[in-house]
mmCIF file of C-alpha atoms in Angstrom:
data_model
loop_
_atom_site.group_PDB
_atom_site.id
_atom_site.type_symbol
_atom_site.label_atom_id
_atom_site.label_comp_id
_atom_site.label_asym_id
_atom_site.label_seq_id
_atom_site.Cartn_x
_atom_site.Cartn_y
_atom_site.Cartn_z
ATOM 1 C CA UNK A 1 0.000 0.000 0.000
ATOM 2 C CA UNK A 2 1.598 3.006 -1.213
ATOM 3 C CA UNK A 3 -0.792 5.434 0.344
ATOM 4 C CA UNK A 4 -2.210 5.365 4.182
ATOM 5 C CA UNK A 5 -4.541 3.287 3.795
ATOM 6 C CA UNK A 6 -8.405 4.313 4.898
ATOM 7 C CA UNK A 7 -8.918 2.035 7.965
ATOM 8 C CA UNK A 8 -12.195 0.676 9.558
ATOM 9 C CA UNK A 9 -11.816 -1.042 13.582
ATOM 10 C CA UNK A 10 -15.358 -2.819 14.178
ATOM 11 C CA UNK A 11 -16.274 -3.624 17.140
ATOM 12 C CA UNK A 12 -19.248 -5.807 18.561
ATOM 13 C CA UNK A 13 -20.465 -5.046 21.800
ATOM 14 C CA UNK A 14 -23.397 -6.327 23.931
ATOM 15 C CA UNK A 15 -23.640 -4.363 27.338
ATOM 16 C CA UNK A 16 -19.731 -2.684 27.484
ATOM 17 C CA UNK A 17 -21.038 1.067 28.521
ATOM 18 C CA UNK A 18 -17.884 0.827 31.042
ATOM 19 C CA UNK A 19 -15.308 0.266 28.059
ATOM 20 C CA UNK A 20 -16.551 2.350 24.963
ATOM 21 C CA UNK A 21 -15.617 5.655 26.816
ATOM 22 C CA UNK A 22 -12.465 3.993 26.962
ATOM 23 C CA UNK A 23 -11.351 2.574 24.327
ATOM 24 C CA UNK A 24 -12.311 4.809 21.273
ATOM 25 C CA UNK A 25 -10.105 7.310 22.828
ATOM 26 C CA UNK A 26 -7.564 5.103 22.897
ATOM 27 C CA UNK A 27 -8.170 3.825 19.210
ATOM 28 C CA UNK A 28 -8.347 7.038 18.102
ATOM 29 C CA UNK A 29 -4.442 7.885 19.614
ATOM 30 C CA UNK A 30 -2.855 5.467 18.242
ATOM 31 C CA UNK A 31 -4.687 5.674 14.409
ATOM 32 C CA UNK A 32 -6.113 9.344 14.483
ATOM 33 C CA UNK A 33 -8.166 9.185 10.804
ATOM 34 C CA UNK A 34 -9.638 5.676 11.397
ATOM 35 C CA UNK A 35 -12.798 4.969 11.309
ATOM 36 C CA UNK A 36 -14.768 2.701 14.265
ATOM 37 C CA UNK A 37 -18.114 0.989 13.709
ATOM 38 C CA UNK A 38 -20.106 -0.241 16.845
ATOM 39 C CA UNK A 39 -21.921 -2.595 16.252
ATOM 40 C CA UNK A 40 -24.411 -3.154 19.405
ATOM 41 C CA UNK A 41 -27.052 -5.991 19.995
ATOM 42 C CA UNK A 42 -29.479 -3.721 22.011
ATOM 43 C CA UNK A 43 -27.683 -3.231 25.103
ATOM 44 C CA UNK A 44 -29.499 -2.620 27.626
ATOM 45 C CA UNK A 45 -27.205 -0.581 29.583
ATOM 46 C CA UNK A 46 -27.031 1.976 26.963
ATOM 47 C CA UNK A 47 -23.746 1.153 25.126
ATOM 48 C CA UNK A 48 -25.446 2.341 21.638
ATOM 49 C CA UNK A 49 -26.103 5.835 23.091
ATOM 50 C CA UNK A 50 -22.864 6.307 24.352
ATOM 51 C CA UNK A 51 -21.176 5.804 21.356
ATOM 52 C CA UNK A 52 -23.934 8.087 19.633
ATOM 53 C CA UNK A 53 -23.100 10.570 21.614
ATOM 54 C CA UNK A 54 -18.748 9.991 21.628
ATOM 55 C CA UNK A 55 -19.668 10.170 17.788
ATOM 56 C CA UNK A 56 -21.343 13.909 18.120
ATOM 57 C CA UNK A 57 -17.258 15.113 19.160
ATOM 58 C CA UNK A 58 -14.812 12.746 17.692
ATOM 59 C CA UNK A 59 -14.716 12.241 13.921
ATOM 60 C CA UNK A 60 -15.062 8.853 12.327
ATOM 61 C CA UNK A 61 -17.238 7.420 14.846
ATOM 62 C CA UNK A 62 -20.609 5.028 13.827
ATOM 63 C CA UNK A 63 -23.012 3.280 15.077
ATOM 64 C CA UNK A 64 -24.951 0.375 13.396
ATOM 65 C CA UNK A 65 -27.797 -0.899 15.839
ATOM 66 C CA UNK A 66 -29.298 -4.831 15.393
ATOM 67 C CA UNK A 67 -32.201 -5.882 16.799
ATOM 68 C CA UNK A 68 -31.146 -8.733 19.357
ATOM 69 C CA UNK A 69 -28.221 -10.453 21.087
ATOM 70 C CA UNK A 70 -27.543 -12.865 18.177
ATOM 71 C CA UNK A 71 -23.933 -13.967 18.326
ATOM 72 C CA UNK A 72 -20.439 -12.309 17.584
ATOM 73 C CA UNK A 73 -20.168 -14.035 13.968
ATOM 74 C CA UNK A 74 -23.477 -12.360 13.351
ATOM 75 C CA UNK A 75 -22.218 -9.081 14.568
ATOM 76 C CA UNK A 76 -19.178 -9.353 12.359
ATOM 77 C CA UNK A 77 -21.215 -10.064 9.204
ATOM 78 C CA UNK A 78 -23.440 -7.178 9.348
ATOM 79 C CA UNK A 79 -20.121 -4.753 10.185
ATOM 80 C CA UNK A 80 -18.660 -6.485 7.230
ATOM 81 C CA UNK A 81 -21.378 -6.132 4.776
ATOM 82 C CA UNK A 82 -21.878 -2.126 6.319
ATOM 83 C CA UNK A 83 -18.082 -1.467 5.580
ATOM 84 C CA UNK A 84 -17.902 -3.168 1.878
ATOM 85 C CA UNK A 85 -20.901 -0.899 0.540
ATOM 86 C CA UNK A 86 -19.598 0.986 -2.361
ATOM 87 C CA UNK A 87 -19.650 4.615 -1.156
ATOM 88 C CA UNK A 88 -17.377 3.221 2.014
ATOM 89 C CA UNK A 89 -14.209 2.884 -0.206
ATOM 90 C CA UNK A 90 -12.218 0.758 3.135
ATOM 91 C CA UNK A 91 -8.692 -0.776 2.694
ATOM 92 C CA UNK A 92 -8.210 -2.433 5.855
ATOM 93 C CA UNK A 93 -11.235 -3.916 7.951
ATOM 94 C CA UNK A 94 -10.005 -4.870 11.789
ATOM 95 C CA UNK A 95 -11.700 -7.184 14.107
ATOM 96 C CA UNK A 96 -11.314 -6.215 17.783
ATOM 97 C CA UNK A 97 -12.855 -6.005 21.254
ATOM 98 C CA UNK A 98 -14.322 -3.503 23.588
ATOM 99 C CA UNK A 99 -12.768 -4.936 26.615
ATOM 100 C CA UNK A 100 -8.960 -3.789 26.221
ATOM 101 C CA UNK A 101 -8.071 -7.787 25.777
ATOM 102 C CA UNK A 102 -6.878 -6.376 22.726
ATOM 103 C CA UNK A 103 -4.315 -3.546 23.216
ATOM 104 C CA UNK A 104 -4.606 -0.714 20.741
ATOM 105 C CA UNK A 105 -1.177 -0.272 20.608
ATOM 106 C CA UNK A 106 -0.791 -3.104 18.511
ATOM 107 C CA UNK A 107 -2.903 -1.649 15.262
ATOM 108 C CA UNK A 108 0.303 -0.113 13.507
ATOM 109 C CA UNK A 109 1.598 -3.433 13.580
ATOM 110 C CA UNK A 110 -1.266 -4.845 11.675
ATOM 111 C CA UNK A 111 -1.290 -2.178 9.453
ATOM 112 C CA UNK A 112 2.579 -2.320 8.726
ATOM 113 C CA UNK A 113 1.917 -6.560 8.182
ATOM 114 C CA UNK A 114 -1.170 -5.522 6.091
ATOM 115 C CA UNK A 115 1.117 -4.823 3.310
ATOM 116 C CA UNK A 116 2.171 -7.804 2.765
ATOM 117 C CA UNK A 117 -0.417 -10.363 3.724
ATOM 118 C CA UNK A 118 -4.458 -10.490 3.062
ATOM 119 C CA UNK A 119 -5.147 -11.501 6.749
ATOM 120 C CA UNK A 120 -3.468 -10.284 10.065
ATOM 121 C CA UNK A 121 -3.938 -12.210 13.338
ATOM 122 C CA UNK A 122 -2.795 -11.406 16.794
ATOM 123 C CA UNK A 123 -1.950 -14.487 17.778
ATOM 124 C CA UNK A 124 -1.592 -15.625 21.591
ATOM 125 C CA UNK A 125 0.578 -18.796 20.975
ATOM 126 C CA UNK A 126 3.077 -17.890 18.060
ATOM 127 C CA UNK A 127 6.557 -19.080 18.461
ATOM 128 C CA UNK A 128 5.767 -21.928 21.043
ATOM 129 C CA UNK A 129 4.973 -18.864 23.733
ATOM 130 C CA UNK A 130 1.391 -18.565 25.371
ATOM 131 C CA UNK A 131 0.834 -14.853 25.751
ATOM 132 C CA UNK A 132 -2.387 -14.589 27.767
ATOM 133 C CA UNK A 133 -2.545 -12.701 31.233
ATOM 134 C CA UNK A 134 -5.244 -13.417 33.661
ATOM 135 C CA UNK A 135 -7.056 -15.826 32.388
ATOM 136 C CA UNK A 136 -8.561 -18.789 34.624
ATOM 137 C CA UNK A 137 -6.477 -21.919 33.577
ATOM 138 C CA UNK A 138 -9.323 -23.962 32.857
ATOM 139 C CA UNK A 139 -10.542 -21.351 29.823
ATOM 140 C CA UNK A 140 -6.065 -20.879 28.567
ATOM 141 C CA UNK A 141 -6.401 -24.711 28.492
ATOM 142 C CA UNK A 142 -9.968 -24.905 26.205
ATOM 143 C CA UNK A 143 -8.867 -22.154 24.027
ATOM 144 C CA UNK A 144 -5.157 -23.386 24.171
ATOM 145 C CA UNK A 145 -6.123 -27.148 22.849
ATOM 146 C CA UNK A 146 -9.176 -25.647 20.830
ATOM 147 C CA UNK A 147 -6.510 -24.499 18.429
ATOM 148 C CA UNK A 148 -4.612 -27.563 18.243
ATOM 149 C CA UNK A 149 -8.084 -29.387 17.772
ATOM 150 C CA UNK A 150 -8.883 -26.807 15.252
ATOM 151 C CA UNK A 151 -5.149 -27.474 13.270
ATOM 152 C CA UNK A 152 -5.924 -31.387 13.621
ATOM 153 C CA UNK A 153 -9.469 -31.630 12.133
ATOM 154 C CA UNK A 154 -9.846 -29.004 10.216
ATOM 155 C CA UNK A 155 -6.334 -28.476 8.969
ATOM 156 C CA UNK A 156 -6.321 -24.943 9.309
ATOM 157 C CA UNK A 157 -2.763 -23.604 9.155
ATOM 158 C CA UNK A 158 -2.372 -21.191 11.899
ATOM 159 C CA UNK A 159 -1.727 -21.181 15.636
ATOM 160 C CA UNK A 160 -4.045 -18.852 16.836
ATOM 161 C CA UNK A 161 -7.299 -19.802 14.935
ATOM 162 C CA UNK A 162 -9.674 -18.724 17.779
ATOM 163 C CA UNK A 163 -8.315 -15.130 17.871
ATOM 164 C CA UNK A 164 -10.501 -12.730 17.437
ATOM 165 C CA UNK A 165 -8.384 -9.377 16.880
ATOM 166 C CA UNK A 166 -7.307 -9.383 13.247
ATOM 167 C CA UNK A 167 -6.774 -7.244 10.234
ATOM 168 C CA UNK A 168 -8.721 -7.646 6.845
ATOM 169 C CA UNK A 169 -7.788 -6.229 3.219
ATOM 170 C CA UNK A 170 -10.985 -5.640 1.659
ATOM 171 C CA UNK A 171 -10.643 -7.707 -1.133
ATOM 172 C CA UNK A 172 -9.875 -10.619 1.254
ATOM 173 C CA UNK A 173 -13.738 -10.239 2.461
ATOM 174 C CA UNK A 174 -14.742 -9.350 -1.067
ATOM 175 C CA UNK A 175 -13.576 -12.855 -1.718
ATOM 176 C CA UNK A 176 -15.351 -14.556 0.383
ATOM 177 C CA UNK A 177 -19.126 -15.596 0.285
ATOM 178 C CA UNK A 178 -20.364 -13.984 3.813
ATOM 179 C CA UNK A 179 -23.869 -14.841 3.696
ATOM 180 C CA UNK A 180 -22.336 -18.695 3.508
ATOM 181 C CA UNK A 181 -20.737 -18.284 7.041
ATOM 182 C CA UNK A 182 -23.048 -19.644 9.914
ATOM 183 C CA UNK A 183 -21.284 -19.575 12.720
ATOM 184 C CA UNK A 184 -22.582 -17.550 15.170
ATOM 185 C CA UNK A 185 -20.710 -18.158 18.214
ATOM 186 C CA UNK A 186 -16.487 -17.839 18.402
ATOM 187 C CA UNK A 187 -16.153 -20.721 16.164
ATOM 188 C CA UNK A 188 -16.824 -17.853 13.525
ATOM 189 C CA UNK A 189 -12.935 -16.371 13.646
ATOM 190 C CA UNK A 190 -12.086 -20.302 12.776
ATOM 191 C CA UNK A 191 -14.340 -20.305 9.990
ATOM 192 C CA UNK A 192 -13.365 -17.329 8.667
ATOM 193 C CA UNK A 193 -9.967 -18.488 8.750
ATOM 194 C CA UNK A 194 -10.943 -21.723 7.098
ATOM 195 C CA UNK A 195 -12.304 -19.653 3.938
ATOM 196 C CA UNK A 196 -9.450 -17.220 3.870
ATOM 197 C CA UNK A 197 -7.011 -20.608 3.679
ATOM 198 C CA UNK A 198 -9.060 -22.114 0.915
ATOM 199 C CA UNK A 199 -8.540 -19.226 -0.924
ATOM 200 C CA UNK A 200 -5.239 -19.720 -0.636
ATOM 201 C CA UNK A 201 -4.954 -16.215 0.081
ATOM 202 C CA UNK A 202 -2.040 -15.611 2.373
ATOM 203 C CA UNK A 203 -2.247 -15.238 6.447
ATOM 204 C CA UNK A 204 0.154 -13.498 8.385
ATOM 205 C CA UNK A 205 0.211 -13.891 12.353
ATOM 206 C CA UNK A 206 1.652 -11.108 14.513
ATOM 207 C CA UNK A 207 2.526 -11.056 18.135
ATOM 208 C CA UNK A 208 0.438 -9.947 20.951
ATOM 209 C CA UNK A 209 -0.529 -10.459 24.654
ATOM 210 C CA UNK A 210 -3.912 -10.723 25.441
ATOM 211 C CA UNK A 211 -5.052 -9.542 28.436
ATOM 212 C CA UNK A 212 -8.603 -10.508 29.873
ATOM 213 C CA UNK A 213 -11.241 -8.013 30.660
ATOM 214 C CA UNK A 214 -11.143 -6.092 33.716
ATOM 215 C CA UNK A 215 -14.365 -4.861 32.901
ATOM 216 C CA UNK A 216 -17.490 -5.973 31.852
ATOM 217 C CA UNK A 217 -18.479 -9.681 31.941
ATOM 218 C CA UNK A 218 -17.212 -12.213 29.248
ATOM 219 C CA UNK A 219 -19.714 -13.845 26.473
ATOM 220 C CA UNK A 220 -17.940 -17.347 26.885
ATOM 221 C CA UNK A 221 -20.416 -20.062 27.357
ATOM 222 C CA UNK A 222 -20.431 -23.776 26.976
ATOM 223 C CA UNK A 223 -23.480 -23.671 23.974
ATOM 224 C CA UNK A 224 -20.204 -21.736 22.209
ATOM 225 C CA UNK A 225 -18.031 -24.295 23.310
ATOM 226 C CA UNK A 226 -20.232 -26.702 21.694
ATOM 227 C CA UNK A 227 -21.067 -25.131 18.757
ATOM 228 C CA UNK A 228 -17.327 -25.007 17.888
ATOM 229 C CA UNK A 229 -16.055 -28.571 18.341
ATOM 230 C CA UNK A 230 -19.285 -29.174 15.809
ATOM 231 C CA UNK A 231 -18.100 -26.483 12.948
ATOM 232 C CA UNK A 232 -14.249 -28.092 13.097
ATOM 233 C CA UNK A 233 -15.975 -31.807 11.502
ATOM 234 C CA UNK A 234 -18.265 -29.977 9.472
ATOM 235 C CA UNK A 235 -14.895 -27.798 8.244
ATOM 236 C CA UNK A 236 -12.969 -31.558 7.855
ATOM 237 C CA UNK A 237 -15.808 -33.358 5.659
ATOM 238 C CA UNK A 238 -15.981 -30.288 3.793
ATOM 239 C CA UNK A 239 -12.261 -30.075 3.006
ATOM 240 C CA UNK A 240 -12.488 -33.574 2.279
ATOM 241 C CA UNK A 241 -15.636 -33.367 -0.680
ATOM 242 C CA UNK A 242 -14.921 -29.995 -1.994
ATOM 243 C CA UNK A 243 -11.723 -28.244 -3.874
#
């Protein structure tokens, strides 16, 4: 990318009033012209308005409202589909988190790996290392052997397939078919990684340490535990009937 390239950072939130305040700001140090889209499930503490109301004094601030709590992947597609309508004109399309697990001052390293790769992860277990602060041990060791289960069965070629802070291009999401993604749980960052790797389009994985939320109250649950041990064999009999 020759020229700075116009960025959007979307961000799904479901009751996070405590971290919007804190985070744009934050964003909006480290990557002054981008762009964030919230993207809230009705909160009912508010967290729309807040960022309404952030957007009525900081630039570059929007605010795309669904109807119902209905899953992160779901959250992610209707961002996506907002941010690849024609008038938008975005290069780079970030995934990331209201809670600070993912540290702003990692998105000029995405950007700078952007240039040469179609999708940026920050991965937690890169180079043999587990980079994850505060986190019970029982949930390091499900997401920890999630990934290896996720490299086993579905053959998926990175070490951090569960991560959910990552870096588009726009033509990387161009390319692939979003209304065909069902996952609506986390199992959605492995199956988006699944179709970027079919693509053969090329993945790039970045350092980071991921802290857990100190505010707010996590969306884990064991129906999303579920749901992703059932996407990685539909991923392997897929792989395994289709080219």
């Amino acid at each position: 990318m020759a020229t700075e390239p116009k960025v959007l950072i979307i961000i799904p939130t479901y009751n996070e009033r405590d971290n919007i305040p804190l985070i744009i700001p934050q964003i909006k140090k480290r990557l002054p012209k981008a762009h964030i889209l919230i993207v809230d499930d009705n909160s009912p503490d508010g967290t729309s308005q807040i960022a309404k109301d952030m957007s009525k004094n900081i630039d570059g601030i929007f605010v795309l409202d669904r109807c119902k709590k209905d899953g992160l992947g779901k959250a992610y597609i209707a961002g996506f589909k907002w941010a690849l309508e024609d008038d938008k004109k975005y290069d780079l399309i970030f995934e990331m988190d209201a809670d600070f697990s993912h540290n702003p001052d990692y998105l000029p390293n995405f950007i700078e790996a952007a240039q040469t790769a179609d999708l940026v992860i920050g991965s937690r277990y890169i180079d043999g290392k587990v980079n994850v602060v505060n986190w019970p041990l029982k949930r390091l060791l499900l997401s920890y052997f999630g990934n290896m289960a996720a490299r086993f069965i579905a053959g998926i070629k990175i070490m951090d397939c569960t991560g959910g802070f990552k870096c588009f291009r726009v033509d990387t999401l161009r390319a692939i078919n979003l209304d065909g993604v069902a996952s609506s749980g986390y199992s959605f960052q492995v199956e988006m990684n699944y179709y970027v790797q079919k693509k053969g389009l090329k993945i790039k994985e970045i350092p980071i340490i991921f802290k857990d939320r100190e505010l707010g109250v996590s969306k884990m649950s064991s129906k999303i535990v579920s749901e992703a041990l059932a996407l990685l064999w539909k991923l392997r009999l897929k792989s395994l009937f289709t080219k």
